[in-house]
Coordinates of C-alpha atoms in Angstrom, one line a residue:
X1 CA 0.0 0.0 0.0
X2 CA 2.0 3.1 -1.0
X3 CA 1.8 6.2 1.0
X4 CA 1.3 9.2 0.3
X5 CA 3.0 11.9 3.1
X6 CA 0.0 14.0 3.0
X7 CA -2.7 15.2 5.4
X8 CA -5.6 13.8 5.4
X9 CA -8.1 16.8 6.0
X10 CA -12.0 15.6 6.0
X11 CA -11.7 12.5 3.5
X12 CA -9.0 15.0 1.3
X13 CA -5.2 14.6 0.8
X14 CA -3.3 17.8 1.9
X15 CA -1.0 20.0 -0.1
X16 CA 2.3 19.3 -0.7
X17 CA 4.5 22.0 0.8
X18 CA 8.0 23.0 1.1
X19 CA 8.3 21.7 4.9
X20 CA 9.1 17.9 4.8
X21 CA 10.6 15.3 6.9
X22 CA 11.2 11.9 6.7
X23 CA 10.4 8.7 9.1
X24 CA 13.5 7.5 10.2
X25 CA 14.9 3.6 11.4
X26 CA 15.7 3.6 14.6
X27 CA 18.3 0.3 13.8
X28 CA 20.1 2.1 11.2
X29 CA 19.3 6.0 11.4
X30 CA 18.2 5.3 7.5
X31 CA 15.5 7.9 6.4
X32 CA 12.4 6.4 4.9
X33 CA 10.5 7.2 1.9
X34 CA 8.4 8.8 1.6
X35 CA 8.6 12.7 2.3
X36 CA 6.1 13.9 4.5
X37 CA 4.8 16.8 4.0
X38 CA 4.2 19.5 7.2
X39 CA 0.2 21.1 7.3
X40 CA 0.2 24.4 7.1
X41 CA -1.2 26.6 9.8
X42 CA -4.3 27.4 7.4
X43 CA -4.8 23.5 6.5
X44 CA -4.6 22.8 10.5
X45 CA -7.7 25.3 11.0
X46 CA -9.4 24.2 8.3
X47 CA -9.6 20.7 9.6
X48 CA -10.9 22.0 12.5
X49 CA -13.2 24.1 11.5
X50 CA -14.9 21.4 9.6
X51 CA -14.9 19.3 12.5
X52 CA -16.9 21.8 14.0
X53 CA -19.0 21.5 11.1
X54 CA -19.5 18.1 11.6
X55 CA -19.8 18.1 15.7
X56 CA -23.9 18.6 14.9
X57 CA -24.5 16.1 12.7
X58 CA -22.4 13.5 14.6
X59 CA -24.0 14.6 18.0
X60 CA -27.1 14.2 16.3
X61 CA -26.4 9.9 15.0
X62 CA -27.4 7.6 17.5
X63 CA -25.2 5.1 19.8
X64 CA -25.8 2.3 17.5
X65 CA -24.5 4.3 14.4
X66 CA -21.2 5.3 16.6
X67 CA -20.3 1.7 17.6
X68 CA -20.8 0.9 14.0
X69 CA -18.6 3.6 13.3
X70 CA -16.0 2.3 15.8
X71 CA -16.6 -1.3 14.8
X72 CA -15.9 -0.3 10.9
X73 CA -12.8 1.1 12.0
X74 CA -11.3 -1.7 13.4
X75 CA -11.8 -3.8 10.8
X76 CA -10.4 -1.5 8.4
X77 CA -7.3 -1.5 10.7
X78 CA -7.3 -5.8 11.0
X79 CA -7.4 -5.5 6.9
X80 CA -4.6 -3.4 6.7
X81 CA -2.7 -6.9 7.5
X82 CA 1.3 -7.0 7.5
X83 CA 2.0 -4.3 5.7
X84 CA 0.7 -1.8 9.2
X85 CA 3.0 -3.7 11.2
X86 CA 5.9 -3.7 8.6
X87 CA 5.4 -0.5 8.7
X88 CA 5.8 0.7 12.5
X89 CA 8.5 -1.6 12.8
X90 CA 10.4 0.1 10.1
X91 CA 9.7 3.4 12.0
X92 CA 9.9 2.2 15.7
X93 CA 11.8 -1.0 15.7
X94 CA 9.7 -2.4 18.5
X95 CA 9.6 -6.4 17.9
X96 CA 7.1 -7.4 15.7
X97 CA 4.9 -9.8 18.3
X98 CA 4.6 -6.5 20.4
X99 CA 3.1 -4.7 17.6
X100 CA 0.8 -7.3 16.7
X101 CA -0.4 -7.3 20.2
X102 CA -0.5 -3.9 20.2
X103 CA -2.2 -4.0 17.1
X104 CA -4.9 -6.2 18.8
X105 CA -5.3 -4.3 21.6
X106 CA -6.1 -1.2 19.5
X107 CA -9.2 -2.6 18.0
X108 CA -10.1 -4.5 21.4
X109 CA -10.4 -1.2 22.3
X110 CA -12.4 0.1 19.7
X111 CA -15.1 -2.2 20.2
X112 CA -15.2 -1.8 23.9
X113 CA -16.3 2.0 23.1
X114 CA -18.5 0.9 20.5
X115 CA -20.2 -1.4 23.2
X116 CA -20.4 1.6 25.3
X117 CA -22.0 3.6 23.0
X118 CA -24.5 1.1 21.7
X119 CA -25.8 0.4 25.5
X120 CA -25.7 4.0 26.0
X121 CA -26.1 4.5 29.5
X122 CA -22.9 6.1 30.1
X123 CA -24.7 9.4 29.4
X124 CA -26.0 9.3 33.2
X125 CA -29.2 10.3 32.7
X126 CA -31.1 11.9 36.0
X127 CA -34.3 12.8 36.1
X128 CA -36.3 14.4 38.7
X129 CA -40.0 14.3 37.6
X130 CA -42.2 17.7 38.4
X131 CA -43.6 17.6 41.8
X132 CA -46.5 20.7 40.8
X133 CA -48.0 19.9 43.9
X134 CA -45.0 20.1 46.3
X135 CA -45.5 22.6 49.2
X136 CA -44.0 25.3 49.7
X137 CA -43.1 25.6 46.3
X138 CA -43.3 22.9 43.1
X139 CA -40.3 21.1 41.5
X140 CA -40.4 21.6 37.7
X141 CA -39.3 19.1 35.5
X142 CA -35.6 18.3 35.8
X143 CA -33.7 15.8 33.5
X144 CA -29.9 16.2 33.1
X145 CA -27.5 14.1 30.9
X146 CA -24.0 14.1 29.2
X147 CA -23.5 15.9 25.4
X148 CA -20.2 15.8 23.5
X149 CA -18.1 18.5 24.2
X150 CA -17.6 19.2 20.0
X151 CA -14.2 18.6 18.0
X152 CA -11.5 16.9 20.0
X153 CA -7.7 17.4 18.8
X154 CA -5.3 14.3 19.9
X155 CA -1.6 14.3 19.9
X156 CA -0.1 10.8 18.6
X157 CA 2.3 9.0 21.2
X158 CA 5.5 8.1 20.3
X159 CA 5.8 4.7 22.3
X160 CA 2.4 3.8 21.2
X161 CA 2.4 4.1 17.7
X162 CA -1.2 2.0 17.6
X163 CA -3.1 2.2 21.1
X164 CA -2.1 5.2 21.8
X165 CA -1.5 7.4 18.6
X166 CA -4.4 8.2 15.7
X167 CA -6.8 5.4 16.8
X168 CA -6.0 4.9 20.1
X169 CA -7.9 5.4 23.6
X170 CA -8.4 8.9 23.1
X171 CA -9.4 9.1 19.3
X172 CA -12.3 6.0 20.1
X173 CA -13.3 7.4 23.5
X174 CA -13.9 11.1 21.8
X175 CA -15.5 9.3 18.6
X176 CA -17.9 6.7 21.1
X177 CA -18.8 10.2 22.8
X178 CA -20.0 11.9 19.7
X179 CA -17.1 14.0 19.3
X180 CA -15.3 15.1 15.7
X181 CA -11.3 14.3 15.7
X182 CA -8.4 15.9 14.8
X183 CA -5.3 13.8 15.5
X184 CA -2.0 15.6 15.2
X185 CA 0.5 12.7 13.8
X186 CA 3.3 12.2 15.6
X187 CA 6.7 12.5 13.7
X188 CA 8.4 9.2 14.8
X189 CA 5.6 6.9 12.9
X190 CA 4.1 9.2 10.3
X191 CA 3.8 6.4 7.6
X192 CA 2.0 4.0 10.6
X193 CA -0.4 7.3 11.2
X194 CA -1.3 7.7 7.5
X195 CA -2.4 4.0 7.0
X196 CA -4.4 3.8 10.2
X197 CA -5.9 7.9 9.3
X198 CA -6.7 6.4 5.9
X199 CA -8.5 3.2 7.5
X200 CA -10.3 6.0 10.0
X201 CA -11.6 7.6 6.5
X202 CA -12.6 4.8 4.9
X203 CA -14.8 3.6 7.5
X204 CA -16.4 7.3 8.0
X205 CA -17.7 7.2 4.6
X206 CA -18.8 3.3 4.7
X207 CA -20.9 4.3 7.5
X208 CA -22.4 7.7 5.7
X209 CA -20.7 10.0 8.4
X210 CA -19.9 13.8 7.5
X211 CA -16.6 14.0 6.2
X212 CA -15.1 16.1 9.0
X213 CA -15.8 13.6 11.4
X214 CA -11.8 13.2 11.3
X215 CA -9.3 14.3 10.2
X216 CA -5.3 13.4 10.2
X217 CA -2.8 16.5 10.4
X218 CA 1.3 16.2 9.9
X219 CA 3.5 18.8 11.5
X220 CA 5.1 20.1 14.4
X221 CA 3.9 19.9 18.1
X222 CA 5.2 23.5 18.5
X223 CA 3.8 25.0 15.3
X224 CA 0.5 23.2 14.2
X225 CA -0.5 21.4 16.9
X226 CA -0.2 24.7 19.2
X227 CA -2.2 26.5 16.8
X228 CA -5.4 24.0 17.0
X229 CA -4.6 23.9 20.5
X230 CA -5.9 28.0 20.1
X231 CA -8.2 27.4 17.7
X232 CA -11.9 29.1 18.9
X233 CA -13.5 26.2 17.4
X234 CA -11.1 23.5 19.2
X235 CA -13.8 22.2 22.8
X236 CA -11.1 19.6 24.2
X237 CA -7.5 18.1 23.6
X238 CA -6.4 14.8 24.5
X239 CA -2.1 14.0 24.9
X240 CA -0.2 11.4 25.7
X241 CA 4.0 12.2 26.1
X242 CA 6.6 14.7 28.1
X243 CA 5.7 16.8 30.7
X244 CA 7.4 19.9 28.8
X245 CA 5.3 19.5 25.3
X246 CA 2.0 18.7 28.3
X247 CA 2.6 21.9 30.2
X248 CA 3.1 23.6 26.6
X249 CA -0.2 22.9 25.7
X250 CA -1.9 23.5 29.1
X251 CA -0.9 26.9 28.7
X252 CA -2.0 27.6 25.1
X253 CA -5.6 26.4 26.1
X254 CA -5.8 27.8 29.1
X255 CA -4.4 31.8 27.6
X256 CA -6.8 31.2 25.3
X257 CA -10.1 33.7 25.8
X258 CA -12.1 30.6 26.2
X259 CA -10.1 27.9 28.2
X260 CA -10.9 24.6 26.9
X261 CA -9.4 21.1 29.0
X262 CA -6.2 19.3 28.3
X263 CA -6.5 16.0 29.4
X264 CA -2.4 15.6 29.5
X265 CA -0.9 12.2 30.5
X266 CA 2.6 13.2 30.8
X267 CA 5.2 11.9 33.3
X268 CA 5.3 8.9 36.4
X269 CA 8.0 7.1 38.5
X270 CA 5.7 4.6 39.4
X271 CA 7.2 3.8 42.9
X272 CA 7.2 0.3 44.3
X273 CA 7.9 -0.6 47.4
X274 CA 9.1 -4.0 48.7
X275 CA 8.4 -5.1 52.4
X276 CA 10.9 -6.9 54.6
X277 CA 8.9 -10.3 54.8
X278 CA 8.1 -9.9 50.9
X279 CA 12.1 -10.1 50.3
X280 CA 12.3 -12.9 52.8
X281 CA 9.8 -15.4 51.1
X282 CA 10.4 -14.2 47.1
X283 CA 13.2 -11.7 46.7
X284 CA 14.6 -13.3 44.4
X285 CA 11.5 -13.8 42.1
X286 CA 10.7 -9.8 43.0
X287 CA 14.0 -9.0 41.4
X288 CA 13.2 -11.0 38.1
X289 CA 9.6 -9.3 37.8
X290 CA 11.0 -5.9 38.4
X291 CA 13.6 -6.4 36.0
X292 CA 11.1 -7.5 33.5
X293 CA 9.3 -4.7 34.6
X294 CA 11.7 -2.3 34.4
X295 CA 13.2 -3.0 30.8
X296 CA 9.5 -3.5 29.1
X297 CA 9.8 -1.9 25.6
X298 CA 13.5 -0.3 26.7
X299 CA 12.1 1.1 29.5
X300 CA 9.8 2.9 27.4
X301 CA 6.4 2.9 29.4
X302 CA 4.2 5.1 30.9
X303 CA 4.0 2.4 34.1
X304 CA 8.1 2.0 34.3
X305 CA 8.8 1.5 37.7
X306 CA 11.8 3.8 38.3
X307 CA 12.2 4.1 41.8
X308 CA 12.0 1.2 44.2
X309 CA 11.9 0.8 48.4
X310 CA 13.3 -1.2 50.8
X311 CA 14.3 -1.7 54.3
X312 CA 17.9 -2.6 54.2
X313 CA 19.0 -5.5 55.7
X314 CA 20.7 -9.2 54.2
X315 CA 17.8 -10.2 52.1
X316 CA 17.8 -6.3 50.6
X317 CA 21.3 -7.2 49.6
X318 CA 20.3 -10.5 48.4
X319 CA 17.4 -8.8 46.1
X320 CA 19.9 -6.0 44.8
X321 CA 22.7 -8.3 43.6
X322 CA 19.8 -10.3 41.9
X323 CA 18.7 -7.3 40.3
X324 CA 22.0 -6.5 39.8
X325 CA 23.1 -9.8 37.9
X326 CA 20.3 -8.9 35.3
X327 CA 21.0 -5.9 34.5
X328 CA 24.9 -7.1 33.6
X329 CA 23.7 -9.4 31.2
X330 CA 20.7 -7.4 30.0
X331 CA 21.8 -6.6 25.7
X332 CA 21.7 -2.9 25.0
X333 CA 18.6 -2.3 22.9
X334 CA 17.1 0.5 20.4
X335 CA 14.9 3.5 21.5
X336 CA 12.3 5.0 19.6
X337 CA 13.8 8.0 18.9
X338 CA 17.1 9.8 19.3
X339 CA 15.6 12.6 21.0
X340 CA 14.6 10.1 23.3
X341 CA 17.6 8.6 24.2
X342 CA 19.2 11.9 24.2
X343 CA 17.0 12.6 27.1
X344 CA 17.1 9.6 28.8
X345 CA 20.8 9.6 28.8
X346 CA 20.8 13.5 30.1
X347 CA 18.4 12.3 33.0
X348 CA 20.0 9.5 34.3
X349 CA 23.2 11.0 34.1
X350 CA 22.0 13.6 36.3
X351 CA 20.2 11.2 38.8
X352 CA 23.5 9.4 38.8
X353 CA 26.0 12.5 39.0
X354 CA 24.2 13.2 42.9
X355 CA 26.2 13.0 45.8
X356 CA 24.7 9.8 47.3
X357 CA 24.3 7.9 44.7
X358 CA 26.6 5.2 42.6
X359 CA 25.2 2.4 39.6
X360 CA 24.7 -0.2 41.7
X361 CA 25.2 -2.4 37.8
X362 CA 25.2 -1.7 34.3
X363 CA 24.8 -3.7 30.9
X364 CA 27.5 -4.1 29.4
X365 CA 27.8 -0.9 25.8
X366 CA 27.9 -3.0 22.3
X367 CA 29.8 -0.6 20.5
X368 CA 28.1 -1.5 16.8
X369 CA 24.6 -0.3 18.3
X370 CA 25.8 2.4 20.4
X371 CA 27.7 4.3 18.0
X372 CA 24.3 4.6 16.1
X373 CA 23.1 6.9 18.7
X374 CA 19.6 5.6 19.5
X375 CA 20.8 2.3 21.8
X376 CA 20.5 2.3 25.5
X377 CA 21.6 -0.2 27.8
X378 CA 19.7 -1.2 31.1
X379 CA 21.3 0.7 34.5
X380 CA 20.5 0.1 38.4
X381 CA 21.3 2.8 41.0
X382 CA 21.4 3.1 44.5
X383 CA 20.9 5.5 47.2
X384 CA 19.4 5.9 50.7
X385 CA 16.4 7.0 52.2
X386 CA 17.6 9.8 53.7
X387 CA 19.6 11.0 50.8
X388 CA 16.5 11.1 48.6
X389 CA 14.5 13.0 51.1
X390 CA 17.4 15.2 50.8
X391 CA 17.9 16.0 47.1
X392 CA 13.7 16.5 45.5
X393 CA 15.7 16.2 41.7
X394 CA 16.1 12.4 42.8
X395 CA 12.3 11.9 41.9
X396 CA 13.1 12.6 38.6
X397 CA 12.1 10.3 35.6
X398 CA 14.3 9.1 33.3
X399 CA 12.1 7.9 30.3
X400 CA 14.3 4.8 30.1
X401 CA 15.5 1.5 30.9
X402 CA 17.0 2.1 34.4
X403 CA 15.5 2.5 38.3
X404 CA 16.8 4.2 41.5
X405 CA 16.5 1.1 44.4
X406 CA 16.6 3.6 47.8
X407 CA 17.2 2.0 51.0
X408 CA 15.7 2.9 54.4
X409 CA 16.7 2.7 57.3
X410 CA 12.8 1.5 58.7
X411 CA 9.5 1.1 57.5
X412 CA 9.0 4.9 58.5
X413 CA 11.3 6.2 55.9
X414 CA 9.6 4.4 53.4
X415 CA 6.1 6.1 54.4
X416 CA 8.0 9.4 54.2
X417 CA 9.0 9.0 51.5
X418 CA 6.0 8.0 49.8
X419 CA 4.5 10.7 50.9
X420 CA 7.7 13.1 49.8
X421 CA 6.5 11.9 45.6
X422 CA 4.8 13.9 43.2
X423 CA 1.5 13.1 41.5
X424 CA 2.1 9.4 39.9
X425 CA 0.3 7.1 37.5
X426 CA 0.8 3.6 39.9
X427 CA 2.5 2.7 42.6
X428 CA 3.0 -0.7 43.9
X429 CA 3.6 -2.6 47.5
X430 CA 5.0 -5.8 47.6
X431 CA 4.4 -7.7 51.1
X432 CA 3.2 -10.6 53.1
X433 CA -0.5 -10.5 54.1
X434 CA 0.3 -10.0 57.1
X435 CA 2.4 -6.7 56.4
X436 CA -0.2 -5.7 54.2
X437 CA -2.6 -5.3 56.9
X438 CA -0.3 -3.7 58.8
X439 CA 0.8 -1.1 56.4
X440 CA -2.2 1.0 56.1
X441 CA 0.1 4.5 56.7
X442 CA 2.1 3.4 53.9
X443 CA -1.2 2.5 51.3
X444 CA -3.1 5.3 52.4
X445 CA -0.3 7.5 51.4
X446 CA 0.0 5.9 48.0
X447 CA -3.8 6.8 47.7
X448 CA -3.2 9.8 48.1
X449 CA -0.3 10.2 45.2
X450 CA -1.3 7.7 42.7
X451 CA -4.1 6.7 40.2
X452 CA -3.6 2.7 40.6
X453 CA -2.5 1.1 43.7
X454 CA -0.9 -2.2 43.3
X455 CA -0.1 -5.3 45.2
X456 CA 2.5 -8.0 45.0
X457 CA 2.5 -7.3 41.2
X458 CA 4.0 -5.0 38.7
X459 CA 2.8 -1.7 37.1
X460 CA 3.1 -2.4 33.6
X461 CA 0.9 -4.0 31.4
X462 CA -2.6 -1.8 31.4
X463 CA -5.8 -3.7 31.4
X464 CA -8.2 -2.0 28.9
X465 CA -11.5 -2.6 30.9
X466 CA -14.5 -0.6 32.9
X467 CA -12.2 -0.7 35.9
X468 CA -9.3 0.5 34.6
X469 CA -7.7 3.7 35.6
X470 CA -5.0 5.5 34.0
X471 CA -4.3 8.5 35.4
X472 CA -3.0 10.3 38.5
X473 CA -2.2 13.7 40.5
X474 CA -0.2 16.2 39.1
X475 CA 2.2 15.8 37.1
X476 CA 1.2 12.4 35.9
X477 CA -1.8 13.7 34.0
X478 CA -3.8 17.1 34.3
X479 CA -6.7 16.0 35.5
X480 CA -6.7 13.5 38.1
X481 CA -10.5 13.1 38.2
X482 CA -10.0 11.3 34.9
X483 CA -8.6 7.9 33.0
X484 CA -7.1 7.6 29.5
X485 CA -7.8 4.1 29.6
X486 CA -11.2 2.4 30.2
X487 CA -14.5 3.6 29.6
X488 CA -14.8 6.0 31.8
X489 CA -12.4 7.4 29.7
X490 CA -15.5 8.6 27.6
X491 CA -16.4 11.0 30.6
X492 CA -13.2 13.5 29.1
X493 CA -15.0 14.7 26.0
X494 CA -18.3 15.1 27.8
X495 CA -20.4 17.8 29.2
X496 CA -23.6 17.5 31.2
X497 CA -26.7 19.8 30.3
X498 CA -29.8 20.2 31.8
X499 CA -32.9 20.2 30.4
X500 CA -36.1 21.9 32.8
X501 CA -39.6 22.2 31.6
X502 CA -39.2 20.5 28.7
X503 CA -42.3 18.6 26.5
X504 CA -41.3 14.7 25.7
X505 CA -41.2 15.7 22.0
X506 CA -38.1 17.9 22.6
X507 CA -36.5 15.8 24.8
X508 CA -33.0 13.8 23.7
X509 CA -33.9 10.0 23.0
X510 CA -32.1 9.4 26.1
X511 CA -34.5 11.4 28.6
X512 CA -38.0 11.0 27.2
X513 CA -40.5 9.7 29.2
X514 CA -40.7 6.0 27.8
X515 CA -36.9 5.1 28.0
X516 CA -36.9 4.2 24.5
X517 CA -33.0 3.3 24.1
X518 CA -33.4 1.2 27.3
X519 CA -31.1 3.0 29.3
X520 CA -30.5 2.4 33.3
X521 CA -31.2 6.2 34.6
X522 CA -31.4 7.8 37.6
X523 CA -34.9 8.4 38.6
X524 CA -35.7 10.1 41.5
X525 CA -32.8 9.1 43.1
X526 CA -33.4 5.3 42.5
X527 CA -31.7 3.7 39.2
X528 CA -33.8 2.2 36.9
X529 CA -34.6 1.1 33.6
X530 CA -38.2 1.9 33.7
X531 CA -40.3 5.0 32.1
X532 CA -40.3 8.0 33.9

């Protein structure tokens, strides 16, 4: 399937302009064909403003038209075959089974949302029937639901080139919620964007949909993605990456004359703490999982653990020289991106230059993949308790495959410093059941700075389901009232109205009288499926 290196702007191909770039290997630092070539700022806000032109008749299709919508799309994606995952391999390197899963996850996802918005009750429809008769004064008619915010842009990830990127969580949570969207490709995978934008178009016009429905824009973060970031038209963003390019847009939407929400997943440590009696019984199996853990994908995860907690004592030793023998014969591997590695390498450099702190092991360079600038091998540090109370710039995250073990002197030091962390995405306990009963100072103060808490397991690897959240305090994401992942990850591009005094016949479907779509509601307090 050749590509074409042009925007893909309501169902139409772009321009051709004198900005271009080109995909690059990550193995070889080879540029691939084709040229892509950048949107103008004009192009930009026209796709947007014909989203906008779309968000009414979009709004207006039912549940059961989105989830065919959704549906559609994934099985444009699954026809798409081997040459998608050639193709993001080319431009990310990452192993061909992970893609594939990847690949699988991505339209998993797709009809989760679709499920959601055929059953249609994530709307939350409450209604409060009048009460004309209520003394000293009557209740009118009350009956309050969830709209679509309007056009959504979303920013492409760049260690997610599928589930994350142009039909990923936020692209099929903003589409299942009746929202237009404009994805902003990301520069890493531009050819993996275009085939999964054009499988995105196809299925908008098998299912009849308005054109502007979506959109697909190349370009910079900086230039064009800032500017439909301002756009008046723009009602909601959705990101996934660095906390820099996150608090960059944050600020455009927010100086903007009407603010609009960034829903910014940006940047996590994902602490994990191992209890004394936990090290006793399975140290040695903790050290496997967390190297595992640690490594996933070059250490290129959202849910990387990269600081871990212990007591110190003989089986703390035990567990770091385990962790330590890994990490010697772990290969060097590629990352994404040189800017990437570039960063990772400045990070832990810093983290490692500290007073306090010495690599506890290291992998061992091979020169042939390290000269080509985008390798990384796997690193271990150590430091105590009290020296990363000390020093704040400890708890910084190096996007990468290497973690800070900090040893305490007693299970107080670990509370505090729990509860010395920033905002985070997870954070993990591992312990014996007994400890965990006894360590409610230590959960409760994980509660308070993470998203997910979890036990005797490891943060990465994120369930797409109902349950799932994906998100966290400041700085992890923006918002910590909401998930990228699951389906309340719908709730983002949502807005609730209320609609008082209204006749039946100018209801929405979802709040008439009879219930028509079937939907579980909230009536009169009570939640019900019948008429009301």
């Amino acid at each position: 399937m050749p590509l074409h290196g042009l925007s893909l702007i309501a169902g139409a191909l772009g321009r051709h302009s004198d900005n271009t770039f080109r995909a690059v290997d990550p193995a070889s630092n080879a540029k691939l064909d084709p040229e892509f070539h950048e949107a103008t700022e004009l192009e930009a806000n026209q796709a947007i403003h014909l989203a906008a032109g779309a968000a009414a008749a979009y709004r207006a299709r039912s549940g059961a038209d989105r989830a065919k919508f959704l549906e559609a799309i994934a099985t444009e994606i699954e026809a798409l075959g081997d040459a998608l995952l050639k193709r993001a391999h080319e431009e990310t390197r990452l192993p061909l089974p992970r893609l594939t899963s990847e690949r699988g996850r991505t339209c998993a996802q797709l009809r989760l949302f679709a499920a959601v918005a055929r059953e249609g009750s994530w709307v939350d429809a409450r209604i409060d029937p009048a009460l004309p008769d209520r003394q000293p004064q009557p209740r009118p008619d009350l009956r309050r639901m969830l709209i679509p915010v309007g056009p959504v842009v979303v920013f492409g990830s760049s260690n997610f080139p599928l589930a994350f990127s142009v039909a990923g969580g936020d692209t099929a949570s903003a589409l299942a919620a009746g929202c237009p969207v404009v994805v902003k490709a990301h520069r890493a995978h531009p050819g993996t964007a275009e085939l999964v934008g054009g499988a995105i178009v196809r299925a908008a016009a098998a299912c009849g949909l308005p054109p502007g429905v979506f959109s697909l824009i190349h370009g910079g973060g900086a230039t064009v993605g800032i500017a439909m970031v301002k756009h008046p038209e723009t009602a909601a963003v959705g990101f996934t990456g660095s906390q820099a390019a996150g608090r960059a847009l944050m600020e455009a939407a927010a100086a903007r004359p009407h603010p609009i929400p960034v829903f910014a997943e940006m940047s996590s440590l994902n602490p994990l703490f191992v209890l004394p009696g936990a090290l006793k019984e399975r140290g040695a199996a903790i050290a496997s999982g967390l190297f595992a853990s640690f490594t996933l994908g070059v250490g290129q995860f959202c849910t990387k653990p990269g600081l871990v907690f212990a007591v110190r004592g003989a089986d703390t030793d035990a567990f770091a020289e385990k962790l330590a023998e890994a990490v010697r014969h772990a290969p060097c591997a590629i990352m994404l991106t040189a800017g990437i590695r570039e960063a990772f390498h400045s990070n832990r450099d810093a983290i490692t230059a500290i007073d306090g702190v010495s690599v506890l092991a290291a992998s061992q360079p091979v020169e042939d993949i390290e000269d080509l600038g985008q390798a990384a091998r796997p690193i271990v540090a150590t430091t105590t308790a009290r020296n990363f109370l000390a020093n704040p710039e400890l708890a910084t995250e190096a996007f990468g495959p290497f973690t800070l073990l900090v040893t305490a002197d007693n299970p107080a030091e670990l509370v505090a410093c729990a509860a010395a962390l920033e905002g985070q995405l997870t954070a993990t306990v591992h312990g014996t059941n007994a400890e965990l009963a006894a360590a409610r100072p230590l959960l409760s103060a994980l509660e308070t700075i993470a998203g997910r808490v979890v036990l005797n397991g490891f943060p990465t690897g994120v369930e797409v389901c109902p349950a799932m959240n994906h998100g966290g305090p400041f700085p992890a994401t923006s918002d910590v009232r909401f998930t990228s992942v699951g389906t309340a990850a719908i709730l983002r591009f949502a807005r609730p109205v209320c609609y008082q005094g209204f006749d039946d016949s100018l209801l929405p479907e979802a709040l008439k009288h009879a219930n028509p779509l079937g939907l579980l509601r909230l009536v009169d307090g009570k939640p019900t499926r019948d008429k009301a």
